PDB file of C-alpha atoms in Angstrom:
ATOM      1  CA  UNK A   1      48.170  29.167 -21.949  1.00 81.00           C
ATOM      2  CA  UNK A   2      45.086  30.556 -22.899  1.00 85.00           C
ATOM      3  CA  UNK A   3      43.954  33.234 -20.005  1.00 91.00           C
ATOM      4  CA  UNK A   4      41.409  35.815 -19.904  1.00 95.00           C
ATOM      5  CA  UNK A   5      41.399  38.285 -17.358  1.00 96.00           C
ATOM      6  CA  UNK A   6      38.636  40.755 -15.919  1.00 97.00           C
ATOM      7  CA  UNK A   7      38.843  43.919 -14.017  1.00 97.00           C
ATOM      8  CA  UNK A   8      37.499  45.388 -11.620  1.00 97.00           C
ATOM      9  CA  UNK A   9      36.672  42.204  -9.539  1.00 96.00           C
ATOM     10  CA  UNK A  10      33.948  44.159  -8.137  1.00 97.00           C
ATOM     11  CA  UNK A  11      32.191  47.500  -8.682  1.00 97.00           C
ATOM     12  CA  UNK A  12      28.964  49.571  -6.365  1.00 98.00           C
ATOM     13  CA  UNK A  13      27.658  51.925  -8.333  1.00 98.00           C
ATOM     14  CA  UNK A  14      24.592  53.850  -7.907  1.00 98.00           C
ATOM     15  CA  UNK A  15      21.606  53.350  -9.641  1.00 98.00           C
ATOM     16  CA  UNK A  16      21.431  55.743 -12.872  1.00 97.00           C
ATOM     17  CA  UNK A  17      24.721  56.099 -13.192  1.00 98.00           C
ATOM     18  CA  UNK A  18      27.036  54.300 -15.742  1.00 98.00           C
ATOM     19  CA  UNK A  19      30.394  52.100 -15.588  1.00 98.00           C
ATOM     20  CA  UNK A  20      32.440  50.107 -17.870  1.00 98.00           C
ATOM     21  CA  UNK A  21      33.957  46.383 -16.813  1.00 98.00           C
ATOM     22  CA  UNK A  22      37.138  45.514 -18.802  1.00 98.00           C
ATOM     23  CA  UNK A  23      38.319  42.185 -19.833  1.00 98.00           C
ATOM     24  CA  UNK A  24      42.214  41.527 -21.511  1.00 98.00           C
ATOM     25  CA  UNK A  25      42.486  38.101 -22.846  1.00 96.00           C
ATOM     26  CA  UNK A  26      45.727  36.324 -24.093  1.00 95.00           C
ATOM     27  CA  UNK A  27      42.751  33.587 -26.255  1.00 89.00           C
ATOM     28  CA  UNK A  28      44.923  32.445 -29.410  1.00 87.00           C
ATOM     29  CA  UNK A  29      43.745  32.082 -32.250  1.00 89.00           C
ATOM     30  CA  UNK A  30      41.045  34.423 -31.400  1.00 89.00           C
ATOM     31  CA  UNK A  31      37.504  33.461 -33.064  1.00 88.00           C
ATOM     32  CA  UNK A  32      34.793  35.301 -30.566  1.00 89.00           C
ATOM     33  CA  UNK A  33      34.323  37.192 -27.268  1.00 92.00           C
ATOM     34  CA  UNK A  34      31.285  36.811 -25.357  1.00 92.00           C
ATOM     35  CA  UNK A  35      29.831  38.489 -22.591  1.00 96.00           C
ATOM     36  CA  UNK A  36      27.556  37.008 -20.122  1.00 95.00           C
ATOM     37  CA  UNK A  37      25.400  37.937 -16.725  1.00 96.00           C
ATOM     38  CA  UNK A  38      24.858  35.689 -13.746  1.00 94.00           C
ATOM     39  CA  UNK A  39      22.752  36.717 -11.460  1.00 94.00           C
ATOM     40  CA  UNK A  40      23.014  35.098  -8.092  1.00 90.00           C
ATOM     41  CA  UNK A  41      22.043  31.188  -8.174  1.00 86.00           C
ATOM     42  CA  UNK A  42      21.734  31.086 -11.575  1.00 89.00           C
ATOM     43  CA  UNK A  43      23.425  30.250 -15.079  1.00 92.00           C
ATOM     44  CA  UNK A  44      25.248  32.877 -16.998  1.00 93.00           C
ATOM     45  CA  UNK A  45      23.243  34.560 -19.950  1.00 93.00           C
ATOM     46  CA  UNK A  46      25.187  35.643 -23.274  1.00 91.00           C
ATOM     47  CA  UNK A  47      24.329  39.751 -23.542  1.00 94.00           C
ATOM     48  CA  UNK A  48      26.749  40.453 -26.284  1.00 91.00           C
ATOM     49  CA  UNK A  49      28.749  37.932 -28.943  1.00 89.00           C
ATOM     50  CA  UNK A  50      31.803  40.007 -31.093  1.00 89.00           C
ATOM     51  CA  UNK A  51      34.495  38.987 -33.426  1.00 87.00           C
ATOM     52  CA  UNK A  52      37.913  40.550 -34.602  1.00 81.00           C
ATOM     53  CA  UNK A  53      36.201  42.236 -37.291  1.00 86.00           C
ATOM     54  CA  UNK A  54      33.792  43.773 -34.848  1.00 87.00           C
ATOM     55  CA  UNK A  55      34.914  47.167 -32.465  1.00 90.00           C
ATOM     56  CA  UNK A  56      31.155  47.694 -31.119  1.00 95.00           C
ATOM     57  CA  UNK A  57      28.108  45.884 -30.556  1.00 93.00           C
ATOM     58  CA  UNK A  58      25.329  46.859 -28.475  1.00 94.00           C
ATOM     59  CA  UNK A  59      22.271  45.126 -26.495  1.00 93.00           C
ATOM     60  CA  UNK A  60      19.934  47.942 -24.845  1.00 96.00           C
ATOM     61  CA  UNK A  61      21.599  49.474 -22.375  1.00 97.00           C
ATOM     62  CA  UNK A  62      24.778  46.873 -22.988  1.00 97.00           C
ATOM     63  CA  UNK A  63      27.331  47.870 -25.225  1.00 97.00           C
ATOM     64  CA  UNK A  64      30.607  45.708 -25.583  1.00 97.00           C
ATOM     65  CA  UNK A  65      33.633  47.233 -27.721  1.00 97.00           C
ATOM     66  CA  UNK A  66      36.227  45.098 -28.722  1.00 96.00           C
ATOM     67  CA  UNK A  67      40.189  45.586 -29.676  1.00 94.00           C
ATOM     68  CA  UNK A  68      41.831  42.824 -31.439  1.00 90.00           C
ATOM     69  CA  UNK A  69      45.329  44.465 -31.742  1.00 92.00           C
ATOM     70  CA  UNK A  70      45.705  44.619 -27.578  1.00 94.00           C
ATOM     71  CA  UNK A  71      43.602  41.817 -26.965  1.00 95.00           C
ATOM     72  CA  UNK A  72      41.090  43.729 -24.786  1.00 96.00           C
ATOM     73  CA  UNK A  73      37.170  44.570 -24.267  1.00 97.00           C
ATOM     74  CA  UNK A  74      35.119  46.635 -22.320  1.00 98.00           C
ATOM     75  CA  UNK A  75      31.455  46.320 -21.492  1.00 98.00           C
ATOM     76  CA  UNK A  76      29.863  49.446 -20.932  1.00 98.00           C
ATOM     77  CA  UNK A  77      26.500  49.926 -18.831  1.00 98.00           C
ATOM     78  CA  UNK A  78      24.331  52.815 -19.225  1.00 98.00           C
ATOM     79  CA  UNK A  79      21.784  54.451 -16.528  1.00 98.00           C
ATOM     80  CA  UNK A  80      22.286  51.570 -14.234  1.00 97.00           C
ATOM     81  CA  UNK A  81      19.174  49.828 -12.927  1.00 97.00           C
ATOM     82  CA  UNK A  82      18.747  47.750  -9.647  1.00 97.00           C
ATOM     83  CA  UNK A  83      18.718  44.495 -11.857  1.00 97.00           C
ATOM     84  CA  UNK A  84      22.036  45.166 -13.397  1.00 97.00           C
ATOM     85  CA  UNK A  85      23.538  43.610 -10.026  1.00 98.00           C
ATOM     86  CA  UNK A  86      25.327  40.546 -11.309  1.00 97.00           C
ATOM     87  CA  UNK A  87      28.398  38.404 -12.208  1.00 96.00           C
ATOM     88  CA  UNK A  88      29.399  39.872 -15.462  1.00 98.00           C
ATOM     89  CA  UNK A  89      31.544  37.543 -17.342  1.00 96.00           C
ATOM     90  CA  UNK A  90      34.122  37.390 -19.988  1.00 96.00           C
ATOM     91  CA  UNK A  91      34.657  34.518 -21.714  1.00 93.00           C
ATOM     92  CA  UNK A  92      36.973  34.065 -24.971  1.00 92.00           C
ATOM     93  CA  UNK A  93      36.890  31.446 -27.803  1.00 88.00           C
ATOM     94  CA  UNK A  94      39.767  30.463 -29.872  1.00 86.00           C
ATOM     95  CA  UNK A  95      39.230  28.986 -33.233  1.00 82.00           C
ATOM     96  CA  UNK A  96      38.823  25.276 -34.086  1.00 75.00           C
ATOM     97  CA  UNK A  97      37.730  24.455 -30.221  1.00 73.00           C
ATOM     98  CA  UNK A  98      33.915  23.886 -29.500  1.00 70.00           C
ATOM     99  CA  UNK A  99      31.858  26.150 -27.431  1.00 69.00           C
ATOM    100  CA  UNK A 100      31.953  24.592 -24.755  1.00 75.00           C
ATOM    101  CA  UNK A 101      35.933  24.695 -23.991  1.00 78.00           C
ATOM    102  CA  UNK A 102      35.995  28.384 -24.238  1.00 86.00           C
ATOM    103  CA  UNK A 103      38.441  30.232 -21.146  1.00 90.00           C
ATOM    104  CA  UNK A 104      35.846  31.873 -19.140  1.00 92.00           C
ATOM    105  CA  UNK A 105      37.026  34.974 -17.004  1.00 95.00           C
ATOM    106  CA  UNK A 106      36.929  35.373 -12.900  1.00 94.00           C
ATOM    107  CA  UNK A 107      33.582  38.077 -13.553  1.00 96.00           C
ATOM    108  CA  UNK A 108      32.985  41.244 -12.163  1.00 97.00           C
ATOM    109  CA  UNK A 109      30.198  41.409  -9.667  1.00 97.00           C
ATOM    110  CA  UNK A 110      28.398  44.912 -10.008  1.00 98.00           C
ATOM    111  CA  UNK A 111      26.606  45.904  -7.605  1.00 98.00           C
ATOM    112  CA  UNK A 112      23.942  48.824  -8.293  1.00 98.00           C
ATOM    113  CA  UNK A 113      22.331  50.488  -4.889  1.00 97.00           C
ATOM    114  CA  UNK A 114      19.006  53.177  -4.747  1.00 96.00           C
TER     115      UNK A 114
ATOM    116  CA  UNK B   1      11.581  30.974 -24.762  1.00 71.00           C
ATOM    117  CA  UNK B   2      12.990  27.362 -24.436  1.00 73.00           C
ATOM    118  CA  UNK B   3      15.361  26.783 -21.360  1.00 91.00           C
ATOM    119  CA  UNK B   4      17.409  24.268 -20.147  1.00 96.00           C
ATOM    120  CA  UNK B   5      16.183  22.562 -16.656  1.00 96.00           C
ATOM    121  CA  UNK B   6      18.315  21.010 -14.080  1.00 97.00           C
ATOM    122  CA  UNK B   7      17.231  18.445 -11.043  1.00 96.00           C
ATOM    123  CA  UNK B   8      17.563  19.138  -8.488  1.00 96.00           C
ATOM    124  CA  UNK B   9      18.342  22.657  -7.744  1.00 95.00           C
ATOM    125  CA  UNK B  10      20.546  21.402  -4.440  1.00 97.00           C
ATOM    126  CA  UNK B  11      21.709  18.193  -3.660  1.00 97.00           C
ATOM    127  CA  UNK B  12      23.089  17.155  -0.010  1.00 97.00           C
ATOM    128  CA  UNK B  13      25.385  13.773  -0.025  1.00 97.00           C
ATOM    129  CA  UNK B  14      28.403  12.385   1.953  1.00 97.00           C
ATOM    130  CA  UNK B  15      31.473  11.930   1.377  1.00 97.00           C
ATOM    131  CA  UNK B  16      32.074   8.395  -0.397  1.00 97.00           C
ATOM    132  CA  UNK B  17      28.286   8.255  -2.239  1.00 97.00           C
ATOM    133  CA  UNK B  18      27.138   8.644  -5.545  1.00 97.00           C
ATOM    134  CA  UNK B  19      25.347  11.462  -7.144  1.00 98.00           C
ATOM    135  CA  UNK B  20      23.567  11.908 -10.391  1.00 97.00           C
ATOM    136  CA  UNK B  21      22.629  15.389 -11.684  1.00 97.00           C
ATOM    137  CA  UNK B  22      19.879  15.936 -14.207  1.00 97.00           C
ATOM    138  CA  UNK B  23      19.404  18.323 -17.307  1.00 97.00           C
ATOM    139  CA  UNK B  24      17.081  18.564 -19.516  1.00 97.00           C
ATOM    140  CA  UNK B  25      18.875  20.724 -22.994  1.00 96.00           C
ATOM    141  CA  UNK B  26      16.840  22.749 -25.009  1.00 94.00           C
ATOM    142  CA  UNK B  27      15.492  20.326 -27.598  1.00 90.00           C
ATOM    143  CA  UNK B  28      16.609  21.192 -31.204  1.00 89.00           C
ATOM    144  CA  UNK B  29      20.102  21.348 -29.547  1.00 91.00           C
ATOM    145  CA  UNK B  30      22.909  18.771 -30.299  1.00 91.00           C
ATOM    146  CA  UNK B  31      26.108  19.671 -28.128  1.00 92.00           C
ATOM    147  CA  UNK B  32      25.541  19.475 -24.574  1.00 94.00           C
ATOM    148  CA  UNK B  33      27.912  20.166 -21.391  1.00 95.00           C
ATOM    149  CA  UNK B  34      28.622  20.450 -17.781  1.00 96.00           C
ATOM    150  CA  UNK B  35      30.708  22.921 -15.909  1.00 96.00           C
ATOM    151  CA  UNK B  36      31.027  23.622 -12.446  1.00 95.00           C
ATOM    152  CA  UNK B  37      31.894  26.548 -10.267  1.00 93.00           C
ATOM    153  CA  UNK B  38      33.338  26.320  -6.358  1.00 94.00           C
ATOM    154  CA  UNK B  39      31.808  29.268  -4.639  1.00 90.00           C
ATOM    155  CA  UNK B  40      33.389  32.242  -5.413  1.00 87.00           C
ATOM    156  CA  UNK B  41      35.426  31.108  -8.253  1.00 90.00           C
ATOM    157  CA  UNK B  42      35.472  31.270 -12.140  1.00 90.00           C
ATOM    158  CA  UNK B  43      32.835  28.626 -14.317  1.00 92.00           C
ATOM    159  CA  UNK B  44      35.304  25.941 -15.183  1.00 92.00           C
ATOM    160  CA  UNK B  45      34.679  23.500 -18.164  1.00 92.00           C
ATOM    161  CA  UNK B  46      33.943  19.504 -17.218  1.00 95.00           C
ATOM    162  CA  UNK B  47      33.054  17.752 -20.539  1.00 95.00           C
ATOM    163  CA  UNK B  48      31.285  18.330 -23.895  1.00 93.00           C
ATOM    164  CA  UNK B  49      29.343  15.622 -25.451  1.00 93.00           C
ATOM    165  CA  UNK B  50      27.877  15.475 -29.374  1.00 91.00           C
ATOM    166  CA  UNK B  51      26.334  12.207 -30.890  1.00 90.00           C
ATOM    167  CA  UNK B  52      26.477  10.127 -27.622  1.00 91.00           C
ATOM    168  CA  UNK B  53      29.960  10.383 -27.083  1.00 93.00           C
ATOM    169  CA  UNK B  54      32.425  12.794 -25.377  1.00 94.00           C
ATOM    170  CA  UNK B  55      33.709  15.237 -27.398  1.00 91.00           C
ATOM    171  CA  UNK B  56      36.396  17.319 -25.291  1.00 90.00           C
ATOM    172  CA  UNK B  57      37.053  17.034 -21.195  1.00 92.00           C
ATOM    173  CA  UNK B  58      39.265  18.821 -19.128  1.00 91.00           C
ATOM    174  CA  UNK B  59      41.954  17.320 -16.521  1.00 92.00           C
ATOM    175  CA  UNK B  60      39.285  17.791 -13.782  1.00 94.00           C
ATOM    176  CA  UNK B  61      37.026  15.057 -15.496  1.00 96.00           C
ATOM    177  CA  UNK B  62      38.437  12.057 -13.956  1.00 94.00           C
ATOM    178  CA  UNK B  63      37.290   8.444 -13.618  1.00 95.00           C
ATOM    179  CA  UNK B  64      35.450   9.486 -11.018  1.00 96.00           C
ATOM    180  CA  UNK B  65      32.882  11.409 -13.545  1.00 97.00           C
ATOM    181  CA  UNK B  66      31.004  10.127 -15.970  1.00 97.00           C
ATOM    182  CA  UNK B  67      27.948  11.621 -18.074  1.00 97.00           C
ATOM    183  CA  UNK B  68      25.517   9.979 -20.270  1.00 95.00           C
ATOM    184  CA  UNK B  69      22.227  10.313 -22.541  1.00 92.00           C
ATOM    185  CA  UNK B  70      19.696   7.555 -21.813  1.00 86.00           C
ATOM    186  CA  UNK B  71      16.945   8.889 -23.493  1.00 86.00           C
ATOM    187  CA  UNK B  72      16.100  11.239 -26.075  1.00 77.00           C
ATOM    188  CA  UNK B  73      15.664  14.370 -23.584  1.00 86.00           C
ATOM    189  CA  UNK B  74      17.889  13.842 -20.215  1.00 93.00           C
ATOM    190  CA  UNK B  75      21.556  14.549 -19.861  1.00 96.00           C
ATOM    191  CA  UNK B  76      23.041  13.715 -16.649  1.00 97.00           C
ATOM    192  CA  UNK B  77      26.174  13.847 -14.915  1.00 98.00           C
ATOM    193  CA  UNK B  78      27.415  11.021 -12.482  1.00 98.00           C
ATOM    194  CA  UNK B  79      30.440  11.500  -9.713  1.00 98.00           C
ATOM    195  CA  UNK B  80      30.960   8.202  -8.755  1.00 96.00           C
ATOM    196  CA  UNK B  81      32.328   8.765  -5.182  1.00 95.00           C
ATOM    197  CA  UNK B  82      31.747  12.526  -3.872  1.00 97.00           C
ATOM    198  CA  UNK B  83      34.918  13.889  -2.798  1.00 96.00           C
ATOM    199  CA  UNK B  84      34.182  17.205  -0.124  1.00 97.00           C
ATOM    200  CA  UNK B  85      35.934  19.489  -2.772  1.00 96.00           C
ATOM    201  CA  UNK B  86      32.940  18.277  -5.471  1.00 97.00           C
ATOM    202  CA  UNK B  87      30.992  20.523  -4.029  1.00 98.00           C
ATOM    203  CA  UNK B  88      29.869  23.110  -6.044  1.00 97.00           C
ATOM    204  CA  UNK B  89      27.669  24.498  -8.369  1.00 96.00           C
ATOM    205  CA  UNK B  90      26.822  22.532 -11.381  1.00 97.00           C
ATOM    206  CA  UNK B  91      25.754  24.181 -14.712  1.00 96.00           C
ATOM    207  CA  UNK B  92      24.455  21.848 -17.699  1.00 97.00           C
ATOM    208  CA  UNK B  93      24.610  23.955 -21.226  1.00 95.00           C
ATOM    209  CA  UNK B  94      23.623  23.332 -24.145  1.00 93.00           C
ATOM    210  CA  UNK B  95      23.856  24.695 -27.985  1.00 90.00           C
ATOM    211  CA  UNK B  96      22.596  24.488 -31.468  1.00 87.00           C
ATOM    212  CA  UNK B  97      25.783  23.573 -32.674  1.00 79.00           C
ATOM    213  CA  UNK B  98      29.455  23.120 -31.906  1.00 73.00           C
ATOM    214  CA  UNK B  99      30.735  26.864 -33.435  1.00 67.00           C
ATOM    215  CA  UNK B 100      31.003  29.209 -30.919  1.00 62.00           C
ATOM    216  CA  UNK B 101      29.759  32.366 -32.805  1.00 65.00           C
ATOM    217  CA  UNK B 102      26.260  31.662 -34.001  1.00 66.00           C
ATOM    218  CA  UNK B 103      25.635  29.148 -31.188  1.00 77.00           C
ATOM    219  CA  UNK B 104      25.789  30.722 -27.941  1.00 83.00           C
ATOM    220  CA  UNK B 105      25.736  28.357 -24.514  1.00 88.00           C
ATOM    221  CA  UNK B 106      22.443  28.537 -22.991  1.00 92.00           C
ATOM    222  CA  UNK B 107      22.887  27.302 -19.213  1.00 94.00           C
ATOM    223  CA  UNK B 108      20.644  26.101 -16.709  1.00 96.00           C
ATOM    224  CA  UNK B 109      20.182  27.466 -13.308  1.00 94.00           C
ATOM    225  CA  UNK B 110      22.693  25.170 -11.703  1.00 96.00           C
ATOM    226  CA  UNK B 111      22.525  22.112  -8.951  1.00 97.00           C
ATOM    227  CA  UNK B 112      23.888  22.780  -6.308  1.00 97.00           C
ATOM    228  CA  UNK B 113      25.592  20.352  -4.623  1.00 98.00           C
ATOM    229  CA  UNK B 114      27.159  19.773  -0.876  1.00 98.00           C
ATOM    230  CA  UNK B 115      29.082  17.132  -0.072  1.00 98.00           C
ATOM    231  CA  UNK B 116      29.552  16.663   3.873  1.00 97.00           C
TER     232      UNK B 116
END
């Protein structure tokens, strides 16, 4: 069964500093890994898109590294800002599904205080 | 930048009655879904549809949901008779196409719905 998997479930942080939110995913075949933020009350937004030929990618202060061989990723925020405080999501495609039927992770909600 | 819209943002209903939540995709897209997500739990997957007609649903689309595309622009979702564990939030998406890499899933900002 296709799983993906997200730790911590939660993180506080404070503001300026920098974390990293991990995601192992058992997706087969693998085709992408997406990440997304959800802020509270509203839909998730992609940050970051990466396939298995891609170990890095990076979106401002986002960047998303990616290991095919153990089936893991790691999002990585730098100098943490108040609006980073979010749902941070995982979510895994296999080949020859849709986008739509992709295993979405539990999240990590961040939470960045002053 | 285009967005999807959902009506309304929070829908109250009992138990038994029939609900029908609205979404307007973004409008050069062609696949459209719903999802849903019970406070404090993961986005779960409810039904894709391409070219009027379903393309994939999961086991928690039953007969008691049903979506459709009367016009040109709305997408909507129907539960047929609310159960008190339908509540939740419910995300409409929508992409430029059915591949998962160069299409991401742009969703709306959710209805949420209580059923008492």
């Amino acid at each position: 069964k296709n799983q993906v998997e997200q730790s911590p479930q939660s993180l506080i942080i404070l503001e300026g500093k920098n974390c990293t939110l991990q995601c192992n995913y058992t997706v087969s075949p693998f085709s992408n890994l997406r990440w997304y933020k959800q802020d509270t009350g509203r839909g998730p937004v992609s940050l970051t898109i990466m396939t298995f030929s891609e170990n890095t990618k990076s979106n401002g202060r986002y960047t998303a590294t990616l290991d095919a061989d153990t089936k893991q990723s790691s999002l990585h925020i730098t100098a943490s800002q108040l609006s980073d405080s979010a749902s941070y999501i995982c979510v895994v495609s296999a080949l020859g599904t849709n986008a739509g039927k992709s295993t979405f992770g539990d999240g990590t909600t961040l939470t960045v205080k002053p | 930048e285009p967005e999807v819209t959902q009506t309304p943002s929070h829908q109250v209903t009992q138990m038994g009655q029939e609900v029908i939540l609205r979404c307007v995709p973004i409008s050069n897209h062609l696949y459209f879904y719903w999802y849903r997500q019970i406070l404090g739990q993961k986005v779960e997957f409810l039904v894709s549809f391409y070219n009027n007609e379903i393309s994939e649903k999961s086991e928690i689309f039953d007969d008691q949901f049903s979506v459709e595309r009367p016009d040109g622009s709305n997408f909507t979702l129907k539960i047929r008779s609310t159960k008190l564990e339908d509540s939740a939030m419910y995300f409409c998406a929508s992409s430029r196409t059915g591949g998962s890499y160069n299409s991401p899933l742009h969703f709306g900002n959710g209805t949420r719905l209580t059923v008492t």
